[in-house]
């Protein structure tokens, strides 16, 4: 309700008063020039007003004075009627918003009063003077009251505005932040922005910008109220957002400001001024944008609330920064990497340059972690990051995607060649040895990369493509980079199809095993290898080549492994019941072998078949498994060994494994890959490899199996070289299980049992080594040199030169000869003498120790003599038996 509507009545102003005033109006309006002058004096005589109006131009002051004069005329004619009251209230509200204090206004009224006093004094007849003065006084009081009413109304509006802001602030703080949201902290700012125009009648628009991924662009993250185009504000454009960020202070810009940027000018229909409230520092900055319905809004409501919002924004940025960075290296994490990738894609299109999107994986990191511990692993990661950062250009992004995998964004590339240079440089930087906890550690990296927009995919596909290329780089032998290509894409597609096919076949029980006999060089059939086949509804029986990679896929390796083990042992049992005793070899994928549950699987399946002795099962492990994780593979194979399960190293020679593997891994058999066997007759290099593997295996007491023996010539040559076992089409193709029994009864040895002399090529060096070791041992008793390895340990007799031969090839060739057992006993006794000698020596009884040494020497001579007899060599005057050793 208009509380001033009865004002003239209260003031006792009647129509007669207004008639009276009307009569003297012309007189009272005159001399406004003097009034203007007084007004001017008044403004400048008080320091506060003087400060406000100091910057006013002369013309603006003249206009102001003119307004005063007009106000007086209007007032005299007004009768304080409704329309006058309304406009005066608006003026009051405006004065309030412009920060003009009511007391200043009161001062102006005093000026009017004084001005009229003069007119009354000089020009109004005395008889009417008092009555007119009285009426004018009441008129002025009324007008002032109306204006103050406008002040009060505006102040109530301001209170309501402040209350709305307070409400928004309370609202976001009181509501628990949605835990379901991926980025709850972003939600907070968004809620503020959405609530502001909804709850405050004076706010038309609210949003926020944050400094972009590359630090030199501000990106509009959220806008509410009115739509704004996607804002991307590069640095140095003079935009008020950047201005606020750089000076760290609020910037208020009128939409009518000719210097305002277009995005602000375009708001002119709905917004009168825009306030920008910055927060954050350095590369972590943002600002809240508020568009107000009227001019002066920000001054009126004050900036406290907006500073509170900005403060929340700062906290949000800090939280976000924490959740977007890897705590160890401080690098962006996967989420931030994806964000930046999307921005980099836009920039690449705008700048018409290529963007390299790469994934980098450290080869051999796990081994360092396992061997030197996690602290060393962390140190290694930090050192690598530092190296990489040294080679990256400004604007490149390095992110830690997890574990030892890094993401890279390489924007602004001109061509594929420049990419090659950068990748080479990065890989070279990783290759250099690092000093970790005082130890020189060498690792390498594999890089997979794709180029946007040549590869015109979305962010997640780009990463997937880089990942495919990374796998290709690893497959090709690591320490290199691969570029993603369409062909690679198709290969991956084909792999997916293979996987689906294999899974389906496993579900539908369409996987079967065929068995291929393995023949000893003596012509016996001791074992078969189980080889998987897939029964395809249309294509018929498929060999593993049709689904090879799927066998080692994470989702399938273990279930296939368990299936094959169970099926093979069940078959073995069936044969056993028919009286056919065969050892069975089962191929185990690297992934299943290295799975933490592998040993449990093995135990569980063996327990299902208690009648089968453990050593009737051999697992075939390709050399890729130890290459992935040597320490893990060693532990596993040792555990299999303890369980009594045999181990064969399959496809030996294909995975660049060195012969030292044979020494590091507990295995009973080596399978020479068929690619070497196939070409050994034509290619001297292959023959040399085959010969070396055979010799090394035999000296270490391992069975050696040649795969892919297709002709009689191959079989003959391999047998001559001392190869103990043969497998191949020459003997039999892999057969369905029901055909094995018939095959084995039909099979008759094609080979003659090898002439003993063909086995004698490796014995001389072994005996020579043995004799030298005995001499060294005796000298060690006299402190002349250290004790040789494999002489004193509890099971040294199994691992010394002679022990390996006796347990391996010796047992195979001479195991049936009655005196062979004596040789084993003598050998064992030698080691007992050695251990006894050492403990006497340690107890200070040198003489006793030397005595044991003599017994050892004697035992060794007897052993050698008997062995020479057994192998048909003349023991008399044999150089190894000449002379006394002590
Ligand atoms: P592998 O373990 O090296 O098996 C020997 C392969 O050589 C078999 O191929 C066999 O049929 C083939 N072969 C044997 N003798 C000859 C010959 O004289 N000439 C030629 N040209 N080839 C011969 P297959 O059955 O196609 O198996 C291929 C590979 O698939 C196997 O190589 C093995 O790595 C894998 N594999 C087979 N069965 C399984 C299984 O049950 N599980 C897993 N994880 N892998 C398996
Ligand atoms: Mg195999
Ligand atoms: Mg093989």
PDB file of C-alpha atoms in Angstrom, residues 78-320:
ATOM      1  CA  UNK A  78       3.009  18.833  -8.333  1.00  0.00           C
ATOM      2  CA  UNK A  79       0.364  19.008  -5.619  1.00  0.00           C
ATOM      3  CA  UNK A  80       2.358  16.017  -4.360  1.00  0.00           C
ATOM      4  CA  UNK A  81       0.000  13.968  -6.495  1.00  0.00           C
ATOM      5  CA  UNK A  82       0.332  10.272  -7.272  1.00  0.00           C
ATOM      6  CA  UNK A  83       2.506  10.505 -10.358  1.00  0.00           C
ATOM      7  CA  UNK A  84       4.839  12.971  -8.637  1.00  0.00           C
ATOM      8  CA  UNK A  85       5.089  10.689  -5.639  1.00  0.00           C
ATOM      9  CA  UNK A  86       5.902   7.763  -7.856  1.00  0.00           C
ATOM     10  CA  UNK A  87       8.651   9.536  -9.729  1.00  0.00           C
ATOM     11  CA  UNK A  88      10.141  10.946  -6.508  1.00  0.00           C
ATOM     12  CA  UNK A  89      10.281   7.501  -5.005  1.00  0.00           C
ATOM     13  CA  UNK A  90      12.139   6.281  -8.072  1.00  0.00           C
ATOM     14  CA  UNK A  91      14.572   9.132  -7.723  1.00  0.00           C
ATOM     15  CA  UNK A  92      15.040   8.185  -4.062  1.00  0.00           C
ATOM     16  CA  UNK A  93      15.702   4.597  -5.037  1.00  0.00           C
ATOM     17  CA  UNK A  94      18.115   5.704  -7.742  1.00  0.00           C
ATOM     18  CA  UNK A  95      19.965   7.955  -5.315  1.00  0.00           C
ATOM     19  CA  UNK A  96      20.212   5.059  -2.930  1.00  0.00           C
ATOM     20  CA  UNK A  97      21.666   2.788  -5.611  1.00  0.00           C
ATOM     21  CA  UNK A  98      24.094   5.416  -6.753  1.00  0.00           C
ATOM     22  CA  UNK A  99      25.302   5.671  -3.194  1.00  0.00           C
ATOM     23  CA  UNK A 100      23.998   9.217  -2.625  1.00  0.00           C
ATOM     24  CA  UNK A 101      23.423   9.506   1.100  1.00  0.00           C
ATOM     25  CA  UNK A 102      20.028  10.778   2.436  1.00  0.00           C
ATOM     26  CA  UNK A 103      21.854  13.449   4.414  1.00  0.00           C
ATOM     27  CA  UNK A 104      23.251  14.904   1.214  1.00  0.00           C
ATOM     28  CA  UNK A 105      19.750  15.027  -0.158  1.00  0.00           C
ATOM     29  CA  UNK A 106      18.564  16.787   3.000  1.00  0.00           C
ATOM     30  CA  UNK A 107      21.275  19.360   2.407  1.00  0.00           C
ATOM     31  CA  UNK A 108      19.868  20.114  -1.048  1.00  0.00           C
ATOM     32  CA  UNK A 109      16.423  20.735   0.460  1.00  0.00           C
ATOM     33  CA  UNK A 110      17.918  23.254   2.813  1.00  0.00           C
ATOM     34  CA  UNK A 111      19.234  25.033  -0.259  1.00  0.00           C
ATOM     35  CA  UNK A 112      15.756  25.164  -1.784  1.00  0.00           C
ATOM     36  CA  UNK A 113      14.406  26.495   1.445  1.00  0.00           C
ATOM     37  CA  UNK A 114      16.999  29.218   1.700  1.00  0.00           C
ATOM     38  CA  UNK A 115      16.433  30.187  -1.900  1.00  0.00           C
ATOM     39  CA  UNK A 116      12.693  30.567  -1.316  1.00  0.00           C
ATOM     40  CA  UNK A 117      13.273  32.447   1.917  1.00  0.00           C
ATOM     41  CA  UNK A 118      15.004  35.085  -0.127  1.00  0.00           C
ATOM     42  CA  UNK A 119      12.185  35.259  -2.637  1.00  0.00           C
ATOM     43  CA  UNK A 120       9.664  35.474   0.216  1.00  0.00           C
ATOM     44  CA  UNK A 121      11.637  38.187   1.863  1.00  0.00           C
ATOM     45  CA  UNK A 122      12.171  40.297  -1.189  1.00  0.00           C
ATOM     46  CA  UNK A 123       9.114  39.783  -3.331  1.00  0.00           C
ATOM     47  CA  UNK A 124       6.081  38.504  -1.412  1.00  0.00           C
ATOM     48  CA  UNK A 125       3.866  41.036   0.373  1.00  0.00           C
ATOM     49  CA  UNK A 126       4.230  40.763   4.085  1.00  0.00           C
ATOM     50  CA  UNK A 127       0.591  39.871   4.679  1.00  0.00           C
ATOM     51  CA  UNK A 128       0.876  36.661   2.730  1.00  0.00           C
ATOM     52  CA  UNK A 129       4.471  35.900   3.485  1.00  0.00           C
ATOM     53  CA  UNK A 130       3.955  33.715   6.561  1.00  0.00           C
ATOM     54  CA  UNK A 131       1.149  31.703   5.103  1.00  0.00           C
ATOM     55  CA  UNK A 132       3.175  31.007   1.927  1.00  0.00           C
ATOM     56  CA  UNK A 133       6.268  30.143   3.941  1.00  0.00           C
ATOM     57  CA  UNK A 134       4.214  27.705   5.907  1.00  0.00           C
ATOM     58  CA  UNK A 135       2.807  26.020   2.825  1.00  0.00           C
ATOM     59  CA  UNK A 136       6.214  25.809   1.185  1.00  0.00           C
ATOM     60  CA  UNK A 137       7.720  24.328   4.322  1.00  0.00           C
ATOM     61  CA  UNK A 138       5.132  21.576   4.371  1.00  0.00           C
ATOM     62  CA  UNK A 139       5.609  20.958   0.666  1.00  0.00           C
ATOM     63  CA  UNK A 140       9.357  20.517   1.062  1.00  0.00           C
ATOM     64  CA  UNK A 141       8.960  18.198   4.048  1.00  0.00           C
ATOM     65  CA  UNK A 142       6.465  16.111   2.066  1.00  0.00           C
ATOM     66  CA  UNK A 143       8.745  15.881  -0.959  1.00  0.00           C
ATOM     67  CA  UNK A 144      11.717  14.868   1.211  1.00  0.00           C
ATOM     68  CA  UNK A 145       9.639  12.215   2.906  1.00  0.00           C
ATOM     69  CA  UNK A 146       8.600  10.766  -0.432  1.00  0.00           C
ATOM     70  CA  UNK A 147      12.164  10.611  -1.595  1.00  0.00           C
ATOM     71  CA  UNK A 148      13.228   8.917   1.645  1.00  0.00           C
ATOM     72  CA  UNK A 149      10.425   6.446   1.111  1.00  0.00           C
ATOM     73  CA  UNK A 150      12.118   5.612  -2.215  1.00  0.00           C
ATOM     74  CA  UNK A 151      15.330   5.126  -0.287  1.00  0.00           C
ATOM     75  CA  UNK A 152      13.620   2.734   2.085  1.00  0.00           C
ATOM     76  CA  UNK A 153      12.094   0.776  -0.757  1.00  0.00           C
ATOM     77  CA  UNK A 154      15.459   0.433  -2.503  1.00  0.00           C
ATOM     78  CA  UNK A 155      17.047  -0.588   0.740  1.00  0.00           C
ATOM     79  CA  UNK A 156      14.431  -3.278   1.220  1.00  0.00           C
ATOM     80  CA  UNK A 157      15.243  -4.466  -2.306  1.00  0.00           C
ATOM     81  CA  UNK A 158      18.922  -4.554  -1.425  1.00  0.00           C
ATOM     82  CA  UNK A 159      18.136  -6.545   1.672  1.00  0.00           C
ATOM     83  CA  UNK A 160      16.118  -8.943  -0.424  1.00  0.00           C
ATOM     84  CA  UNK A 161      19.013  -9.203  -2.875  1.00  0.00           C
ATOM     85  CA  UNK A 162      21.454  -9.899  -0.088  1.00  0.00           C
ATOM     86  CA  UNK A 163      19.092 -12.391   1.423  1.00  0.00           C
ATOM     87  CA  UNK A 164      18.845 -14.170  -1.921  1.00  0.00           C
ATOM     88  CA  UNK A 165      22.631 -14.387  -2.086  1.00  0.00           C
ATOM     89  CA  UNK A 166      22.789 -15.599   1.475  1.00  0.00           C
ATOM     90  CA  UNK A 167      20.180 -18.191   0.651  1.00  0.00           C
ATOM     91  CA  UNK A 168      22.228 -19.456  -2.287  1.00  0.00           C
ATOM     92  CA  UNK A 169      25.329 -19.651  -0.164  1.00  0.00           C
ATOM     93  CA  UNK A 170      23.545 -21.481   2.605  1.00  0.00           C
ATOM     94  CA  UNK A 171      21.875 -23.775   0.100  1.00  0.00           C
ATOM     95  CA  UNK A 172      25.096 -25.071  -1.433  1.00  0.00           C
ATOM     96  CA  UNK A 173      26.822 -25.385   1.888  1.00  0.00           C
ATOM     97  CA  UNK A 174      23.956 -27.191   3.584  1.00  0.00           C
ATOM     98  CA  UNK A 175      23.162 -29.680   0.838  1.00  0.00           C
ATOM     99  CA  UNK A 176      25.477 -32.696   0.948  1.00  0.00           C
ATOM    100  CA  UNK A 177      27.500 -32.795  -2.231  1.00  0.00           C
ATOM    101  CA  UNK A 178      26.393 -35.622  -4.505  1.00  0.00           C
ATOM    102  CA  UNK A 179      28.769 -38.490  -3.927  1.00  0.00           C
ATOM    103  CA  UNK A 180      27.387 -40.152  -7.027  1.00  0.00           C
ATOM    104  CA  UNK A 181      28.729 -37.394  -9.182  1.00  0.00           C
ATOM    105  CA  UNK A 182      32.120 -38.091 -10.659  1.00  0.00           C
ATOM    106  CA  UNK A 183      33.331 -34.633  -9.810  1.00  0.00           C
ATOM    107  CA  UNK A 184      31.390 -33.434  -6.775  1.00  0.00           C
ATOM    108  CA  UNK A 185      33.579 -30.392  -6.443  1.00  0.00           C
ATOM    109  CA  UNK A 186      32.542 -29.149  -9.891  1.00  0.00           C
ATOM    110  CA  UNK A 187      28.957 -29.634  -8.840  1.00  0.00           C
ATOM    111  CA  UNK A 188      29.329 -27.087  -6.068  1.00  0.00           C
ATOM    112  CA  UNK A 189      30.154 -24.207  -8.408  1.00  0.00           C
ATOM    113  CA  UNK A 190      27.521 -25.361 -10.815  1.00  0.00           C
ATOM    114  CA  UNK A 191      24.915 -25.317  -8.067  1.00  0.00           C
ATOM    115  CA  UNK A 192      25.863 -21.781  -7.123  1.00  0.00           C
ATOM    116  CA  UNK A 193      25.573 -20.618 -10.699  1.00  0.00           C
ATOM    117  CA  UNK A 194      22.244 -22.321 -11.223  1.00  0.00           C
ATOM    118  CA  UNK A 195      20.767 -21.057  -7.960  1.00  0.00           C
ATOM    119  CA  UNK A 196      21.783 -17.408  -8.387  1.00  0.00           C
ATOM    120  CA  UNK A 197      19.474 -16.347 -11.247  1.00  0.00           C
ATOM    121  CA  UNK A 198      16.733 -18.570  -9.834  1.00  0.00           C
ATOM    122  CA  UNK A 199      16.785 -17.089  -6.363  1.00  0.00           C
ATOM    123  CA  UNK A 200      17.828 -13.504  -6.955  1.00  0.00           C
ATOM    124  CA  UNK A 201      15.602 -11.242  -9.006  1.00  0.00           C
ATOM    125  CA  UNK A 202      18.569  -8.970  -9.706  1.00  0.00           C
ATOM    126  CA  UNK A 203      20.908 -11.617 -11.077  1.00  0.00           C
ATOM    127  CA  UNK A 204      20.168 -12.488 -14.665  1.00  0.00           C
ATOM    128  CA  UNK A 205      23.197 -14.580 -15.402  1.00  0.00           C
ATOM    129  CA  UNK A 206      25.795 -16.536 -13.423  1.00  0.00           C
ATOM    130  CA  UNK A 207      28.650 -18.701 -14.612  1.00  0.00           C
ATOM    131  CA  UNK A 208      32.292 -19.425 -14.097  1.00  0.00           C
ATOM    132  CA  UNK A 209      35.436 -19.726 -16.138  1.00  0.00           C
ATOM    133  CA  UNK A 210      38.612 -21.589 -15.261  1.00  0.00           C
ATOM    134  CA  UNK A 211      42.011 -21.308 -16.791  1.00  0.00           C
ATOM    135  CA  UNK A 212      42.313 -23.949 -19.486  1.00  0.00           C
ATOM    136  CA  UNK A 213      44.492 -26.998 -19.714  1.00  0.00           C
ATOM    137  CA  UNK A 214      47.342 -25.177 -21.341  1.00  0.00           C
ATOM    138  CA  UNK A 215      47.084 -22.294 -18.852  1.00  0.00           C
ATOM    139  CA  UNK A 216      46.570 -19.615 -21.472  1.00  0.00           C
ATOM    140  CA  UNK A 217      42.898 -19.998 -22.266  1.00  0.00           C
ATOM    141  CA  UNK A 218      39.910 -19.365 -20.041  1.00  0.00           C
ATOM    142  CA  UNK A 219      37.085 -21.780 -20.641  1.00  0.00           C
ATOM    143  CA  UNK A 220      33.467 -21.228 -19.694  1.00  0.00           C
ATOM    144  CA  UNK A 221      32.566 -24.264 -17.611  1.00  0.00           C
ATOM    145  CA  UNK A 222      29.031 -23.399 -16.658  1.00  0.00           C
ATOM    146  CA  UNK A 223      26.474 -20.726 -17.349  1.00  0.00           C
ATOM    147  CA  UNK A 224      22.971 -20.340 -15.970  1.00  0.00           C
ATOM    148  CA  UNK A 225      20.157 -17.850 -16.399  1.00  0.00           C
ATOM    149  CA  UNK A 226      20.906 -16.571 -19.870  1.00  0.00           C
ATOM    150  CA  UNK A 227      22.669 -18.489 -22.588  1.00  0.00           C
ATOM    151  CA  UNK A 228      26.202 -17.468 -23.485  1.00  0.00           C
ATOM    152  CA  UNK A 229      28.136 -18.760 -26.457  1.00  0.00           C
ATOM    153  CA  UNK A 230      30.972 -21.194 -25.627  1.00  0.00           C
ATOM    154  CA  UNK A 231      33.532 -18.859 -24.156  1.00  0.00           C
ATOM    155  CA  UNK A 232      37.171 -19.576 -24.843  1.00  0.00           C
ATOM    156  CA  UNK A 233      39.164 -16.536 -23.922  1.00  0.00           C
ATOM    157  CA  UNK A 234      42.816 -16.634 -24.891  1.00  0.00           C
ATOM    158  CA  UNK A 235      45.289 -14.659 -22.840  1.00  0.00           C
ATOM    159  CA  UNK A 236      46.338 -11.167 -23.914  1.00  0.00           C
ATOM    160  CA  UNK A 237      42.994 -10.343 -25.487  1.00  0.00           C
ATOM    161  CA  UNK A 238      42.357  -7.686 -22.852  1.00  0.00           C
ATOM    162  CA  UNK A 239      39.193  -9.444 -21.804  1.00  0.00           C
ATOM    163  CA  UNK A 240      37.941  -8.259 -18.392  1.00  0.00           C
ATOM    164  CA  UNK A 241      38.033 -11.879 -17.186  1.00  0.00           C
ATOM    165  CA  UNK A 242      41.780 -11.992 -17.737  1.00  0.00           C
ATOM    166  CA  UNK A 243      42.075  -8.480 -16.305  1.00  0.00           C
ATOM    167  CA  UNK A 244      40.374  -9.648 -13.089  1.00  0.00           C
ATOM    168  CA  UNK A 245      42.550 -12.770 -12.929  1.00  0.00           C
ATOM    169  CA  UNK A 246      45.761 -10.933 -13.495  1.00  0.00           C
ATOM    170  CA  UNK A 247      45.190  -8.133 -10.992  1.00  0.00           C
ATOM    171  CA  UNK A 248      43.409 -10.516  -8.608  1.00  0.00           C
ATOM    172  CA  UNK A 249      40.585  -7.969  -8.164  1.00  0.00           C
ATOM    173  CA  UNK A 250      36.927  -7.701  -8.944  1.00  0.00           C
ATOM    174  CA  UNK A 251      36.110  -6.074 -12.269  1.00  0.00           C
ATOM    175  CA  UNK A 252      32.687  -4.537 -12.909  1.00  0.00           C
ATOM    176  CA  UNK A 253      31.926  -3.752 -16.524  1.00  0.00           C
ATOM    177  CA  UNK A 254      28.852  -1.955 -17.879  1.00  0.00           C
ATOM    178  CA  UNK A 255      27.299  -3.472 -20.986  1.00  0.00           C
ATOM    179  CA  UNK A 256      27.286   0.031 -22.421  1.00  0.00           C
ATOM    180  CA  UNK A 257      31.015   0.427 -21.957  1.00  0.00           C
ATOM    181  CA  UNK A 258      32.358   0.912 -25.494  1.00  0.00           C
ATOM    182  CA  UNK A 259      35.495  -1.031 -24.503  1.00  0.00           C
ATOM    183  CA  UNK A 260      33.576  -4.042 -23.222  1.00  0.00           C
ATOM    184  CA  UNK A 261      34.119  -7.247 -25.235  1.00  0.00           C
ATOM    185  CA  UNK A 262      31.441  -8.417 -27.610  1.00  0.00           C
ATOM    186  CA  UNK A 263      30.178 -11.168 -25.320  1.00  0.00           C
ATOM    187  CA  UNK A 264      29.359  -8.533 -22.684  1.00  0.00           C
ATOM    188  CA  UNK A 265      27.916  -6.010 -25.161  1.00  0.00           C
ATOM    189  CA  UNK A 266      25.633  -8.670 -26.561  1.00  0.00           C
ATOM    190  CA  UNK A 267      23.925  -8.995 -23.210  1.00  0.00           C
ATOM    191  CA  UNK A 268      22.648  -5.409 -23.267  1.00  0.00           C
ATOM    192  CA  UNK A 269      18.961  -6.291 -23.554  1.00  0.00           C
ATOM    193  CA  UNK A 270      18.831  -8.251 -20.334  1.00  0.00           C
ATOM    194  CA  UNK A 271      21.865  -7.274 -18.301  1.00  0.00           C
ATOM    195  CA  UNK A 272      23.177  -3.880 -17.357  1.00  0.00           C
ATOM    196  CA  UNK A 273      26.475  -4.709 -15.763  1.00  0.00           C
ATOM    197  CA  UNK A 274      28.726  -7.711 -15.412  1.00  0.00           C
ATOM    198  CA  UNK A 275      30.810  -8.438 -12.313  1.00  0.00           C
ATOM    199  CA  UNK A 276      33.853 -10.687 -12.506  1.00  0.00           C
ATOM    200  CA  UNK A 277      35.183 -12.112  -9.232  1.00  0.00           C
ATOM    201  CA  UNK A 278      38.522 -13.885  -9.611  1.00  0.00           C
ATOM    202  CA  UNK A 279      39.957 -16.704  -7.514  1.00  0.00           C
ATOM    203  CA  UNK A 280      43.001 -18.994  -7.453  1.00  0.00           C
ATOM    204  CA  UNK A 281      46.536 -18.264  -8.427  1.00  0.00           C
ATOM    205  CA  UNK A 282      49.186 -19.127 -10.997  1.00  0.00           C
ATOM    206  CA  UNK A 283      48.085 -21.910 -13.282  1.00  0.00           C
ATOM    207  CA  UNK A 284      45.082 -22.657 -11.110  1.00  0.00           C
ATOM    208  CA  UNK A 285      42.722 -19.794 -11.668  1.00  0.00           C
ATOM    209  CA  UNK A 286      39.128 -19.039 -12.366  1.00  0.00           C
ATOM    210  CA  UNK A 287      36.468 -16.384 -12.014  1.00  0.00           C
ATOM    211  CA  UNK A 288      32.773 -16.176 -11.271  1.00  0.00           C
ATOM    212  CA  UNK A 289      30.763 -14.088 -13.744  1.00  0.00           C
ATOM    213  CA  UNK A 290      27.569 -12.374 -12.648  1.00  0.00           C
ATOM    214  CA  UNK A 291      25.258 -10.443 -14.936  1.00  0.00           C
ATOM    215  CA  UNK A 292      23.030  -7.963 -13.021  1.00  0.00           C
ATOM    216  CA  UNK A 293      19.678  -6.621 -14.097  1.00  0.00           C
ATOM    217  CA  UNK A 294      20.509  -3.037 -13.193  1.00  0.00           C
ATOM    218  CA  UNK A 295      23.386  -0.752 -12.984  1.00  0.00           C
ATOM    219  CA  UNK A 296      24.866  -0.241  -9.526  1.00  0.00           C
ATOM    220  CA  UNK A 297      23.810  -3.666  -8.325  1.00  0.00           C
ATOM    221  CA  UNK A 298      27.242  -4.709  -7.171  1.00  0.00           C
ATOM    222  CA  UNK A 299      27.920  -1.488  -5.348  1.00  0.00           C
ATOM    223  CA  UNK A 300      24.518  -1.701  -3.709  1.00  0.00           C
ATOM    224  CA  UNK A 301      24.706  -5.260  -2.391  1.00  0.00           C
ATOM    225  CA  UNK A 302      28.412  -5.115  -1.672  1.00  0.00           C
ATOM    226  CA  UNK A 303      30.972  -7.676  -2.730  1.00  0.00           C
ATOM    227  CA  UNK A 304      31.133  -9.867   0.397  1.00  0.00           C
ATOM    228  CA  UNK A 305      28.867 -12.567  -0.938  1.00  0.00           C
ATOM    229  CA  UNK A 306      30.584 -12.716  -4.260  1.00  0.00           C
ATOM    230  CA  UNK A 307      33.923 -12.995  -2.559  1.00  0.00           C
ATOM    231  CA  UNK A 308      32.489 -15.902  -0.591  1.00  0.00           C
ATOM    232  CA  UNK A 309      31.467 -17.559  -3.844  1.00  0.00           C
ATOM    233  CA  UNK A 310      34.901 -16.932  -5.278  1.00  0.00           C
ATOM    234  CA  UNK A 311      36.449 -18.423  -2.168  1.00  0.00           C
ATOM    235  CA  UNK A 312      34.394 -21.557  -2.682  1.00  0.00           C
ATOM    236  CA  UNK A 313      35.558 -21.550  -6.275  1.00  0.00           C
ATOM    237  CA  UNK A 314      39.129 -21.558  -5.077  1.00  0.00           C
ATOM    238  CA  UNK A 315      38.488 -24.518  -2.832  1.00  0.00           C
ATOM    239  CA  UNK A 316      36.813 -26.294  -5.710  1.00  0.00           C
ATOM    240  CA  UNK A 317      39.823 -25.732  -7.914  1.00  0.00           C
ATOM    241  CA  UNK A 318      42.157 -27.056  -5.260  1.00  0.00           C
ATOM    242  CA  UNK A 319      40.026 -30.120  -4.707  1.00  0.00           C
ATOM    243  CA  UNK A 320      39.754 -30.705  -8.387  1.00  0.00           C
TER     244      UNK A 320
END
